[in-house]
Amino acid sequence: MGQVTASAPGKCILFGEHAVVYGEPAVAVAIEQRISVTLALLESSESPWKIDGIHFNARKHPHVQALRNRMWQSSQGAPNLSIQIHGDIPPASGLGSSAALSVAAGAALRCARGRWYSEPGDIQNPETWAEGYAHSLEHAEIYTLDRKEVLAHRLNASPNHYLSGEETVSEDECALLGHAVEAVAQKGRASPMDASTCAHGGVVLLSDQLESDFDFLYTRTLAMDDGERTWHLHSIDLPEASKEVFLVIGNTGVYAPTSQQVAKVASAIKANPERIKEIETIGLIARRGIQHLKNGDYEAVGRAMSENQIMLQGLGVSCPELENLIRAAAPTSLGAKLTGAGGGGCMVALTRNPKQTSEAIELAGGRTLISKFGNSGLSIEKCENMPLWSSERSMPPQ
Ligand code: MEV
């Protein structure tokens, strides 16, 4: 029987969370911890979708539901699936578990459904696609917030050529789908940072301008209720010296959904528009941190992280539990801050002494994970007997 498994890493933010939602620069790093998603057809076509053996509940898994609406519509005849989710990224803790899940599930669904092409050729080039999503294609509808089904994007090209399996997966498409479903979960306010880092791996820089010193990935835009945002995404190649530093992540265990923290910052700015200056200051700190990262000056990177934390505290997204762990990490690390949306969840310390820093955080009551810098992105672990379903060739392009 056909089965596909895809995995994606979690992420940790060095600089710029929250401010990036307003278009300021930010940097995120893929961590060693990952989530994997396995898909197979259900034995009985009568049975509803199952996740880890339990009936699928769209409210518990909004990201999977949003992907299902975009890629696996039962109204088009898509069969029911059994999904297994495994991994070591703690949920709702700021480590990108939902982005990693979305990216891995998007890749597994694409493998399982395959893709129609208008012509054989360079199948990673969206110009040859007859369906799908990519940064170079018009895709405004992918971000829609309503619960109506969003039909898989069909291009104005006739479907002549069909392939399924690993070669049909595109990191760009998975990152775009991941961003779109995060935007749904965060009520229209989400940067592409988490999804792109989980898809591409390594170190990802988002900027308000094109950065000639780094490799350009793509530009993303998203319309929010207070205006359109644009992010230019790049990947950062790390110098050799990055092998000497580690990220120690400390989990407070305090549940902190991203959407609430993002909404909290939005209402603080709405109530007092002057506070956008705090967002801009985080952007300035991030910009300095990016230069230090490029120069391999990790002492200065650490100092910029700690300055970033002071601004996040001021913005109201830190909490006593996070500050306790950050204080504990300080004597043995180069810098420490919360990572992700805050309000609970995790902090991260940059350190040359991962064991000592980890012990200090654990003594203060945190659970720790250690990660090296810049890990691999999306990966297809297994892909057998594809496709599990393919849309009809006869369907006319929209
Ligand atoms: C969450 O990991 C990061 C935030 O900046 C939200 C986002 O970028 O969409 C808080």
PDB file of C-alpha atoms in Angstrom, residues 250-252 254 309 317-327 337-339 341-348:
ATOM      1  CA  GLY A 250      14.685  26.448  27.538  1.00  0.00           C
ATOM      2  CA  ASN A 251      10.991  25.615  27.681  1.00  0.00           C
ATOM      3  CA  THR A 252       8.960  27.290  30.443  1.00  0.00           C
ATOM      4  CA  VAL A 254       3.717  27.745  29.872  1.00  0.00           C
ATOM      5  CA  GLN A 309      14.920  40.773  24.722  1.00  0.00           C
ATOM      6  CA  VAL A 317       5.338  39.666  25.324  1.00  0.00           C
ATOM      7  CA  SER A 318       7.817  38.311  27.879  1.00  0.00           C
ATOM      8  CA  CYS A 319       6.721  36.782  31.207  1.00  0.00           C
ATOM      9  CA  PRO A 320       8.308  36.012  34.619  1.00  0.00           C
ATOM     10  CA  GLU A 321       8.902  32.352  33.699  1.00  0.00           C
ATOM     11  CA  LEU A 322      10.821  33.337  30.548  1.00  0.00           C
ATOM     12  CA  GLU A 323      12.826  35.971  32.400  1.00  0.00           C
ATOM     13  CA  ASN A 324      13.759  33.474  35.099  1.00  0.00           C
ATOM     14  CA  LEU A 325      15.264  31.112  32.492  1.00  0.00           C
ATOM     15  CA  ILE A 326      16.966  33.962  30.604  1.00  0.00           C
ATOM     16  CA  ARG A 327      18.599  35.125  33.882  1.00  0.00           C
ATOM     17  CA  LYS A 337      16.068  36.056  24.737  1.00  0.00           C
ATOM     18  CA  LEU A 338      12.610  34.633  24.283  1.00  0.00           C
ATOM     19  CA  THR A 339      12.032  32.966  20.932  1.00  0.00           C
ATOM     20  CA  ALA A 341       5.661  34.782  20.175  1.00  0.00           C
ATOM     21  CA  GLY A 342       6.471  34.826  23.921  1.00  0.00           C
ATOM     22  CA  GLY A 343       3.950  34.976  26.759  1.00  0.00           C
ATOM     23  CA  GLY A 344       5.379  31.578  27.767  1.00  0.00           C
ATOM     24  CA  GLY A 345       6.865  28.962  25.501  1.00  0.00           C
ATOM     25  CA  CYS A 346      10.637  29.014  25.025  1.00  0.00           C
ATOM     26  CA  MET A 347      13.740  31.146  25.449  1.00  0.00           C
ATOM     27  CA  VAL A 348      16.983  30.617  23.576  1.00  0.00           C
TER      28      VAL A 348
END
